[in-house]
CSV table of C-alpha atoms in Angstrom, one decimal:
chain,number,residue,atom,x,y,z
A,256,UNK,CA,-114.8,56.1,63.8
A,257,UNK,CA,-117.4,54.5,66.3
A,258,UNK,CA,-119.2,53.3,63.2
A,259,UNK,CA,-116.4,50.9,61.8
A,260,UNK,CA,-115.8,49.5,65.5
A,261,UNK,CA,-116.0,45.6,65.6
A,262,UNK,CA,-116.6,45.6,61.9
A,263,UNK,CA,-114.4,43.3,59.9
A,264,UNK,CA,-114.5,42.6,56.1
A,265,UNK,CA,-112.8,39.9,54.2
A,266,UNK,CA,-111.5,39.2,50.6
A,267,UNK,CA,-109.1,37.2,49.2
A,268,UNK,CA,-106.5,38.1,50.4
A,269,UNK,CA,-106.4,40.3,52.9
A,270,UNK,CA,-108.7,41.2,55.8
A,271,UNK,CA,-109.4,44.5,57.5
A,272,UNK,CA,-109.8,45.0,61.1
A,273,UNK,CA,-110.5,48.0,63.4
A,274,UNK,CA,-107.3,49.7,64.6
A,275,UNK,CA,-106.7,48.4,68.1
A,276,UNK,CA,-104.2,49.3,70.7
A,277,UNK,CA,-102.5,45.8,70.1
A,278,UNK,CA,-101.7,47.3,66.8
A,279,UNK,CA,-99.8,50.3,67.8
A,280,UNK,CA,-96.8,48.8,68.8
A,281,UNK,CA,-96.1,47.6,65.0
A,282,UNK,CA,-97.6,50.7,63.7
A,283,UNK,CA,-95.4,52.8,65.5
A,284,UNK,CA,-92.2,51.1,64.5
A,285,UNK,CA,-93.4,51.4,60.8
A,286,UNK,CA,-93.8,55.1,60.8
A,287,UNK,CA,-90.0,55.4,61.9
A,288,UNK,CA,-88.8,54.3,58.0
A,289,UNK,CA,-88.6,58.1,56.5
A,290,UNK,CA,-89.6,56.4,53.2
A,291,UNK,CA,-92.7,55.9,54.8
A,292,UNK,CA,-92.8,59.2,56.2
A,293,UNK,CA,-92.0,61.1,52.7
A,294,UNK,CA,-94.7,59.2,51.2
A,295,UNK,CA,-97.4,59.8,53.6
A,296,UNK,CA,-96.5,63.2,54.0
A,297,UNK,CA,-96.8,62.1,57.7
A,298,UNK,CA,-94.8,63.2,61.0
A,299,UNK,CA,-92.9,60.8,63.3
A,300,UNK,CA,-94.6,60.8,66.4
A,301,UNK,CA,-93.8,59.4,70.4
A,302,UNK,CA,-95.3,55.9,70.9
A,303,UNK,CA,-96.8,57.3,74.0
A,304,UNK,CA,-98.6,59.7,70.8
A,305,UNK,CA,-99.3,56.9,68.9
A,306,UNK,CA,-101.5,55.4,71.3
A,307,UNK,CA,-103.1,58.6,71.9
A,308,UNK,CA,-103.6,59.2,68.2
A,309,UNK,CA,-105.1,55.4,68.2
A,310,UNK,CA,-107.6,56.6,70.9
A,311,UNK,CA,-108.2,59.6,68.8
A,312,UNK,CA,-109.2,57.6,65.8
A,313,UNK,CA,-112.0,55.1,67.4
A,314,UNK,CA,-113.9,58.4,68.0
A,315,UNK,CA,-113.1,60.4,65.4
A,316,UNK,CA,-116.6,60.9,63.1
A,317,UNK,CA,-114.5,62.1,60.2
A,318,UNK,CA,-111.8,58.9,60.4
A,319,UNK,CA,-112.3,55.5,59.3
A,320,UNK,CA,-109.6,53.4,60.0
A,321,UNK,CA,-109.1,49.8,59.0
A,322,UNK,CA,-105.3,47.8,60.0
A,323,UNK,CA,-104.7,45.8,57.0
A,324,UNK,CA,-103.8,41.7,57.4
A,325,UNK,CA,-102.8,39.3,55.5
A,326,UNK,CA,-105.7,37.1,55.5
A,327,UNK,CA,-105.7,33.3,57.4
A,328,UNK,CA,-108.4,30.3,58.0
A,329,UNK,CA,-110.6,31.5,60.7
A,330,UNK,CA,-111.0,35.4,59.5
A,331,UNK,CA,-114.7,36.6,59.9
A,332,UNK,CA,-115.6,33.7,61.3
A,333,UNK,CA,-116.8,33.4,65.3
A,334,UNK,CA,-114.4,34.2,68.0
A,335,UNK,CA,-111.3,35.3,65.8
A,336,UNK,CA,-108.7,37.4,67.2
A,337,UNK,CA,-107.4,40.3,65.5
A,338,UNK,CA,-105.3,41.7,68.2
A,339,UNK,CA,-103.4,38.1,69.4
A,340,UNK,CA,-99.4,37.8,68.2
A,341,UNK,CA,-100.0,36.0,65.4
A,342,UNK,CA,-102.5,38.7,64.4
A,343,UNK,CA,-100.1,41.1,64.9
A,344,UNK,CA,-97.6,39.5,62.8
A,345,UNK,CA,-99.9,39.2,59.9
A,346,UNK,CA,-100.2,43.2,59.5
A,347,UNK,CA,-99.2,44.3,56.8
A,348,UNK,CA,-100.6,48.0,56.9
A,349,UNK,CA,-103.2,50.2,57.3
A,350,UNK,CA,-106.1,51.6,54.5
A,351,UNK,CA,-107.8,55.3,55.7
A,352,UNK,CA,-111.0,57.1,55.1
A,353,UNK,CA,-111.2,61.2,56.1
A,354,UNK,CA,-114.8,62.6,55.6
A,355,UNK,CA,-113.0,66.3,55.3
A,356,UNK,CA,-115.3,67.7,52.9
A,357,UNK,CA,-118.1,69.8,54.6
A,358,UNK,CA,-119.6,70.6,51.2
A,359,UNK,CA,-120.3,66.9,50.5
A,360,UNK,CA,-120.7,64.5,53.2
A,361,UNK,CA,-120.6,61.6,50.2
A,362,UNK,CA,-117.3,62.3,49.4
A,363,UNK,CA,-114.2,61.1,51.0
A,364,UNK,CA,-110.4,60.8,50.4
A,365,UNK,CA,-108.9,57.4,50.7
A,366,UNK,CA,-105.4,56.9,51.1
A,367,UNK,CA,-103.6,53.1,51.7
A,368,UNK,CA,-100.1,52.4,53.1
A,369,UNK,CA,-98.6,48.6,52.6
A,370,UNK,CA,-96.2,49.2,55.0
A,371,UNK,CA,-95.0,45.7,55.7
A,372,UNK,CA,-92.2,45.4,52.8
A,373,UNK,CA,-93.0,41.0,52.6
A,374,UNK,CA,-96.4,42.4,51.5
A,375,UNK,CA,-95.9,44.3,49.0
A,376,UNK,CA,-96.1,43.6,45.1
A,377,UNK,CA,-99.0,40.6,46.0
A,378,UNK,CA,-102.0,43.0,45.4
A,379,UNK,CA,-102.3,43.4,48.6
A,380,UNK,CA,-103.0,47.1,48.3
A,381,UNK,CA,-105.6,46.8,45.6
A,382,UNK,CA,-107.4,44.8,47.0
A,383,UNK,CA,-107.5,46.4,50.8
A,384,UNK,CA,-109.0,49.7,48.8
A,385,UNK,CA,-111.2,47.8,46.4
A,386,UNK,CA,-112.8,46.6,50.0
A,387,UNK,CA,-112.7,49.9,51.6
A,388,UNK,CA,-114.3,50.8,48.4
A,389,UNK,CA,-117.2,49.0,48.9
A,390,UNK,CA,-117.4,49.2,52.7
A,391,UNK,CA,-117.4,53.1,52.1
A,392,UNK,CA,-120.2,52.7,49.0
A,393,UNK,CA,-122.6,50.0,50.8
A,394,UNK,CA,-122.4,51.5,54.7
A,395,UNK,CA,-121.5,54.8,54.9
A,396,UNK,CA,-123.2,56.3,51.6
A,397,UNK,CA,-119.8,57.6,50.4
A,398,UNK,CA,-120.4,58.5,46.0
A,399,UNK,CA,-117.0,60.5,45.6
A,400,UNK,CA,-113.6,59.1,46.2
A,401,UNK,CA,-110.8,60.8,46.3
A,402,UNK,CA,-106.6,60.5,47.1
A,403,UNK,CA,-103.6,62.7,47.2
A,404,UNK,CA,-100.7,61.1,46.2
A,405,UNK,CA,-97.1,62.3,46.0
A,406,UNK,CA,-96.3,63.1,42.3
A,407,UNK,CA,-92.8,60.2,42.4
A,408,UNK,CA,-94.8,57.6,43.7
A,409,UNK,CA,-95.5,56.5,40.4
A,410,UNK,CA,-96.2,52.6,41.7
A,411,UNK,CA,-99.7,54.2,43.3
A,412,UNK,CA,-100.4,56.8,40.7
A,413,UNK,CA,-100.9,53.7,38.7
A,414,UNK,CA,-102.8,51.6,41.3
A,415,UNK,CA,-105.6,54.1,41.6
A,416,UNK,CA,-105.6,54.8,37.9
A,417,UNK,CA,-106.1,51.0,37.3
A,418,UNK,CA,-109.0,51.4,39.5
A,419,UNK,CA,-110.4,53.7,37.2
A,420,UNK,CA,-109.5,57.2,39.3
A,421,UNK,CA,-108.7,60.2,37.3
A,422,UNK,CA,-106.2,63.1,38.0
A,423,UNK,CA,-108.6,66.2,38.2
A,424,UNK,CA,-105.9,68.6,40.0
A,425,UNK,CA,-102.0,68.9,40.6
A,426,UNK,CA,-100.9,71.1,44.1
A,427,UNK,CA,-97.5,72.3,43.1
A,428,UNK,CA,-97.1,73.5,47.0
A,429,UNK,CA,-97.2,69.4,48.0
A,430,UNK,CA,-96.1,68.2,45.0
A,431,UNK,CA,-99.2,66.1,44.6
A,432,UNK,CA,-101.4,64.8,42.7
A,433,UNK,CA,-105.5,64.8,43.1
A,434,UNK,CA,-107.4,62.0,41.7
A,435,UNK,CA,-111.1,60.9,41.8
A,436,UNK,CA,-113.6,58.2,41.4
A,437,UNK,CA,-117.0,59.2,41.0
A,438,UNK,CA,-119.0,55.5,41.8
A,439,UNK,CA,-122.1,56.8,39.1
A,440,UNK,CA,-119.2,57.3,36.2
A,441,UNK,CA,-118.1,54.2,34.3
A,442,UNK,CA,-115.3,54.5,35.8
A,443,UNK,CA,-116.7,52.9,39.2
A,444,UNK,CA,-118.0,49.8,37.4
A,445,UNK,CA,-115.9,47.8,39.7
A,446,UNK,CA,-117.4,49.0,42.8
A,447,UNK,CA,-120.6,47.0,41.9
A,448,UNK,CA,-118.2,43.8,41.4
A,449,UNK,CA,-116.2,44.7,44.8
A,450,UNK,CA,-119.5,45.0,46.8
A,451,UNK,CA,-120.6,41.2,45.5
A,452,UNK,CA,-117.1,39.9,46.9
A,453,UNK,CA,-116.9,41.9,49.5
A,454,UNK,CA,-117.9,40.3,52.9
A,455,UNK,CA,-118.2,42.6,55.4
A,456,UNK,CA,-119.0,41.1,58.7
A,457,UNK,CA,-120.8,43.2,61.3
A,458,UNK,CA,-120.4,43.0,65.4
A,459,UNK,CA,-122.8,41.0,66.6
């Protein structure tokens, strides 16, 4: 998505950066684990198709795409690098917007993969969506989340439950599970917390 390009936004923890073609190599390797695969519901793919896919993404209208890294001194700030090795080594995974409903273009499904396995079980993942969260609510107008999640991975059933989604559908075809956050239910009281911690830093 051209709208997310050269946009960075930091928490705590973690910080999210545009998908760049420095990024691809790592990515690529990750989507080889079929754990990954299974839960994802995704296809492994050609590195010469990864970077095509990459390409795809930056332009893509209905894609937002953020890599997600372990945060360090210097993120957000002036002339940080997000696509240098020791960037590189700092991802830890990747946190997705798809504007795929033509009946409401405020609503959006959200997915997050910590693929990086010394990353997970920190929070990492939380917070990486409670910042997409508020990216999504403050820039780009988005009132309905939603994710479809694979009915045995119980670990992010959980997650977005925590965050106060609630299962309104089960596809027996996929196996999965549909959940929602509606940001004007009570539920999505932590959005207006997120967006107060949230920095989000804009290209300049």
């Amino acid at each position: 998505m051209k709208a997310n390009a050269g946009v960075v936004i930091t928490g705590e923890q973690v910080t999210l950066v545009p998908y760049e073609k420095e990024h691809v190599s790592k990515y690529h390797n990750w989507m080889k684990d079929p754990w990954l695969q299974e839960m994802t519901a995704s296809e492994p793919l050609s590195i010469e198709e990864e970077f095509e896919m990459q390409k795809s993404w930056r332009l893509d209208a209905e894609k937002c795409t953020f890599i997600v890294l372990a945060k360090a001194d210097g993120d957000g700030k002036p002339g940080a690098s997000y696509t240098n090795e020791s960037a590189v080594d700092r991802m830890a995974g990747d946190v997705n917007l798809f504007f795929n409903d033509y009946d409401d273009p405020h609503a959006c499904e959200i997915e997050i993969m910590i693929a990086e396995e010394k990353y997970r079980r920190k929070g990492f993942a939380e917070e990486a969506l409670k910042l997409m969260m508020a990216y999504a609510t403050s820039e780009l107008e988005v009132t309905r989340f939603i994710c479809k999640i694979i009915e045995t991975n119980d670990a992010s059933i959980k997650l977005f439950e925590k965050l106060g989604y609630v299962k309104y559908n089960y596809v027996a075809a996929f196996e999965q599970v549909e959940m929602e956050l509606i940001t004007k239910d009570k539920h999505a009281e932590l959005v207006d917390a997120v967006l107060k911690s949230a920095v989000i830093h804009s290209p300049q």
